[in-house]
CSV table of C-alpha atoms in Angstrom, one decimal:
chain,number,residue,atom,x,y,z
A,1,MET,CA,-40.8,48.3,47.1
A,2,GLU,CA,-40.9,45.3,44.6
A,3,ASP,CA,-38.0,42.7,44.9
A,4,VAL,CA,-36.0,42.9,41.4
A,5,THR,CA,-34.2,39.6,40.7
A,6,ARG,CA,-30.7,39.9,39.2
A,7,ARG,CA,-31.9,38.8,35.8
A,8,GLN,CA,-34.4,41.7,35.8
A,9,PHE,CA,-31.6,44.1,37.0
A,10,LEU,CA,-29.3,42.9,34.1
A,11,GLY,CA,-32.1,42.9,31.7
A,12,LEU,CA,-32.9,46.5,32.7
A,13,SER,CA,-29.2,47.6,32.3
A,14,ALA,CA,-29.0,45.9,28.9
A,15,ALA,CA,-31.9,47.7,27.8
A,16,GLY,CA,-30.2,51.1,28.4
A,17,THR,CA,-31.5,52.1,31.8
A,18,GLY,CA,-28.3,51.0,33.7
A,19,VAL,CA,-26.9,52.9,36.3
A,20,LEU,CA,-28.8,56.0,35.6
A,21,GLY,CA,-32.2,54.0,36.2
A,22,VAL,CA,-31.3,52.8,39.6
A,23,SER,CA,-33.8,55.0,41.1
A,24,ALA,CA,-36.8,53.3,38.7
A,25,LEU,CA,-35.9,50.4,40.6
A,26,GLY,CA,-36.9,51.6,43.8
A,27,PHE,CA,-33.7,52.7,45.4
A,28,ASP,CA,-34.0,55.9,47.5
A,29,LEU,CA,-30.5,57.5,47.2
A,30,THR,CA,-31.1,60.3,49.6
A,31,LYS,CA,-30.6,58.0,52.7
A,32,ALA,CA,-27.5,56.5,51.2
A,33,ALA,CA,-26.0,60.2,50.6
A,34,GLY,CA,-27.0,61.2,54.3
A,35,VAL,CA,-24.8,58.2,55.9
A,36,LYS,CA,-21.9,58.6,53.5
A,37,GLN,CA,-18.8,58.3,55.2
A,38,LYS,CA,-15.7,60.4,54.7
A,39,LEU,CA,-12.9,58.5,52.5
A,40,ARG,CA,-10.4,57.0,54.7
A,41,ILE,CA,-7.5,58.3,52.8
A,42,GLU,CA,-9.1,61.8,52.2
A,43,GLY,CA,-6.1,64.3,53.2
A,44,ALA,CA,-3.6,61.6,53.4
A,45,THR,CA,0.1,61.7,52.2
A,46,VAL,CA,0.8,59.7,49.4
A,47,SER,CA,4.4,57.8,49.2
A,48,HIS,CA,5.8,55.5,46.6
A,49,SER,CA,7.1,52.1,47.6
A,50,VAL,CA,8.1,48.9,46.2
A,51,CYS,CA,6.5,45.6,47.0
A,52,PRO,CA,8.8,43.5,49.5
A,53,TYR,CA,7.9,39.9,48.2
A,54,CYS,CA,9.6,39.1,45.0
A,55,ALA,CA,12.3,40.6,42.6
A,56,VAL,CA,9.8,42.1,40.3
A,57,GLY,CA,9.7,45.3,41.8
A,58,CYS,CA,6.0,46.2,41.6
A,59,SER,CA,5.4,49.8,42.6
A,60,LEU,CA,3.1,50.6,45.5
A,61,LEU,CA,1.3,53.7,46.9
A,62,ALA,CA,1.3,54.0,50.7
A,63,TYR,CA,-1.2,56.3,52.2
A,64,THR,CA,-0.3,57.9,55.6
A,65,LYS,CA,-1.9,60.2,57.8
A,66,LYS,CA,-0.2,62.0,61.0
A,67,GLU,CA,-2.5,61.6,64.1
A,68,THR,CA,-3.0,64.5,66.5
A,69,ASN,CA,-0.4,62.6,69.1
A,70,GLY,CA,2.2,62.8,66.3
A,71,LYS,CA,2.2,59.1,65.4
A,72,VAL,CA,1.9,58.3,61.6
A,73,GLU,CA,-0.8,56.0,60.9
A,74,LEU,CA,-0.4,53.7,57.4
A,75,LEU,CA,-4.2,53.7,56.2
A,76,GLN,CA,-3.7,51.8,52.9
A,77,ILE,CA,-1.4,50.2,50.3
A,78,GLU,CA,-2.2,49.8,46.8
A,79,GLY,CA,-0.7,49.3,43.4
A,80,ASP,CA,0.7,52.5,41.4
A,81,PRO,CA,-1.4,52.6,38.4
A,82,ASP,CA,1.7,54.9,36.8
A,83,SER,CA,4.0,52.2,37.0
A,84,PRO,CA,5.5,50.7,34.0
A,85,VAL,CA,6.1,47.2,35.8
A,86,ASN,CA,2.8,46.4,37.4
A,87,GLU,CA,0.3,49.3,36.1
A,88,GLY,CA,-1.5,49.3,39.4
A,89,THR,CA,-1.9,45.5,39.6
A,90,LEU,CA,-0.6,43.3,42.4
A,91,CYS,CA,-0.3,39.8,43.2
A,92,PRO,CA,-2.1,38.4,46.2
A,93,LYS,CA,0.8,38.7,48.3
A,94,GLY,CA,1.5,42.3,47.1
A,95,ALA,CA,-2.2,43.1,47.7
A,96,THR,CA,-2.0,41.9,51.5
A,97,SER,CA,1.3,44.0,52.1
A,98,LEU,CA,-1.0,46.3,54.5
A,99,GLN,CA,-1.5,43.3,56.6
A,100,LEU,CA,2.5,42.6,56.9
A,101,ALA,CA,2.9,46.1,58.4
A,102,ILE,CA,-0.2,46.5,60.8
A,103,SER,CA,-1.9,43.2,61.2
A,104,SER,CA,-3.6,43.0,64.7
A,105,ARG,CA,-2.3,39.3,64.8
A,106,ARG,CA,1.2,40.0,64.3
A,107,VAL,CA,3.1,39.0,67.3
A,108,ALA,CA,4.9,42.2,68.5
A,109,SER,CA,7.8,40.5,70.7
A,110,PRO,CA,9.5,37.4,70.8
A,111,LEU,CA,8.2,34.6,72.6
A,112,TYR,CA,10.0,31.5,74.0
A,113,ARG,CA,9.1,28.0,74.9
A,114,ALA,CA,11.5,26.3,77.2
A,115,PRO,CA,12.5,22.6,76.5
A,116,GLY,CA,9.7,20.4,78.1
A,117,SER,CA,7.4,23.6,79.0
A,118,GLY,CA,4.0,23.5,77.4
A,119,GLU,CA,4.0,27.5,77.9
A,120,TRP,CA,5.3,30.3,75.9
A,121,LYS,CA,6.5,33.4,77.5
A,122,GLN,CA,7.7,36.8,76.3
A,123,VAL,CA,11.4,37.4,76.1
A,124,SER,CA,13.6,40.1,75.4
A,125,TRP,CA,15.2,40.5,71.9
A,126,ASP,CA,18.8,40.4,73.6
A,127,PHE,CA,17.6,36.9,75.1
A,128,THR,CA,16.4,35.9,71.6
A,129,LEU,CA,19.5,36.7,69.8
A,130,ASP,CA,21.8,35.0,72.3
A,131,LYS,CA,19.8,32.0,72.5
A,132,LEU,CA,19.8,31.8,68.5
A,133,ALA,CA,23.5,32.3,68.2
A,134,GLN,CA,24.0,29.7,70.9
A,135,ASN,CA,22.0,27.1,69.2
A,136,ILE,CA,23.3,27.9,65.6
A,137,LYS,CA,26.9,27.5,67.1
A,138,ALA,CA,26.2,24.2,68.8
A,139,SER,CA,24.6,22.9,66.1
A,140,ARG,CA,27.3,23.8,63.4
A,141,ASP,CA,30.0,22.6,65.8
A,142,ARG,CA,28.1,19.3,66.1
A,143,THR,CA,27.4,18.6,62.2
A,144,PHE,CA,30.3,20.6,60.5
A,145,VAL,CA,31.8,18.2,58.0
A,146,THR,CA,35.3,19.2,56.5
A,147,THR,CA,35.8,16.2,54.2
A,148,ASP,CA,33.7,14.1,52.3
A,149,ALA,CA,34.2,10.3,51.7
A,150,ASP,CA,36.6,10.7,49.1
A,151,GLY,CA,38.8,12.9,51.1
A,152,ASN,CA,37.5,16.2,49.2
A,153,THR,CA,37.5,19.5,51.3
A,154,VAL,CA,33.9,20.4,51.6
A,155,ASN,CA,33.7,22.6,54.7
A,156,ARG,CA,29.9,22.4,55.2
A,157,CYS,CA,27.2,22.2,58.0
A,158,GLU,CA,24.6,19.6,57.3
A,159,GLY,CA,22.7,20.3,60.6
A,160,ILE,CA,21.3,23.7,59.7
A,161,ALA,CA,18.5,24.5,57.1
A,162,PHE,CA,17.5,28.1,56.1
A,163,ALA,CA,14.4,29.1,54.7
A,164,GLY,CA,14.0,32.7,53.7
A,165,GLY,CA,10.7,34.6,54.3
A,166,ALA,CA,8.4,35.5,51.6
A,167,ALA,CA,8.5,39.1,52.9
A,168,PHE,CA,12.2,39.3,52.2
A,169,SER,CA,13.4,42.0,49.8
A,170,SER,CA,16.0,40.9,47.3
A,171,GLU,CA,18.8,42.3,49.5
A,172,GLU,CA,17.8,40.8,52.6
A,173,GLY,CA,17.6,37.3,50.5
A,174,TYR,CA,21.1,38.1,49.2
A,175,PHE,CA,22.5,39.0,52.6
A,176,ALA,CA,20.7,36.0,54.2
A,177,THR,CA,22.4,33.6,51.8
A,178,LYS,CA,25.5,35.1,52.2
A,179,VAL,CA,25.7,34.8,55.8
A,180,MET,CA,24.3,31.1,55.7
A,181,ARG,CA,26.9,30.2,53.1
A,182,GLY,CA,29.6,31.7,55.3
A,183,LEU,CA,28.3,29.2,58.0
A,184,GLY,CA,28.7,26.3,55.6
A,185,VAL,CA,25.3,25.8,55.4
A,186,VAL,CA,23.9,24.2,52.0
A,187,HIS,CA,20.2,23.5,52.7
A,188,LEU,CA,18.9,26.7,51.7
A,189,GLU,CA,15.6,27.8,50.1
A,190,GLN,CA,14.1,31.5,49.4
A,191,GLN,CA,10.3,31.6,49.5
A,192,ALA,CA,10.2,34.6,47.0
A,193,ARG,CA,8.8,32.2,44.3
A,194,VAL,CA,5.9,30.9,46.2
């Protein structure tokens, strides 16, 4: 088989042979047809969803398939071409939303490293939430400011900062902001704009 350069291939395509002329370039398509795999999403259930990242509301198509053991497997997520919002396109964050759901690198349970320790250990959610609540309360009690230098009532907590995750939906961001404001936290940021 003679090697065809990219320039020669493009020249052949421009001359009109294009895709129909690939066999003239020396490709044997019978072998490719023999090893063709079934589509990953063949027979999958299509569900409509909305991207979880920012407030634009890009529409997603999620492909799922029920396994023999009854568990539902998420196969693919892509933009919905019928959506008037995004017309099937997704930003880089939306395009990776499958990884948010099923990444093999995702930590499945809380990890805790005790003060002075060099090792992380797996802990329960109850331990994690209790520890988080204790730390927030201690920091808030220690850094709460009731009045400013001029005697004005401010009731703010200056010892805690909060950054909302980029995977927050608009509703989660709203709720988190309300909770933090209720604690008096003034240092707030949401990553939906990143």
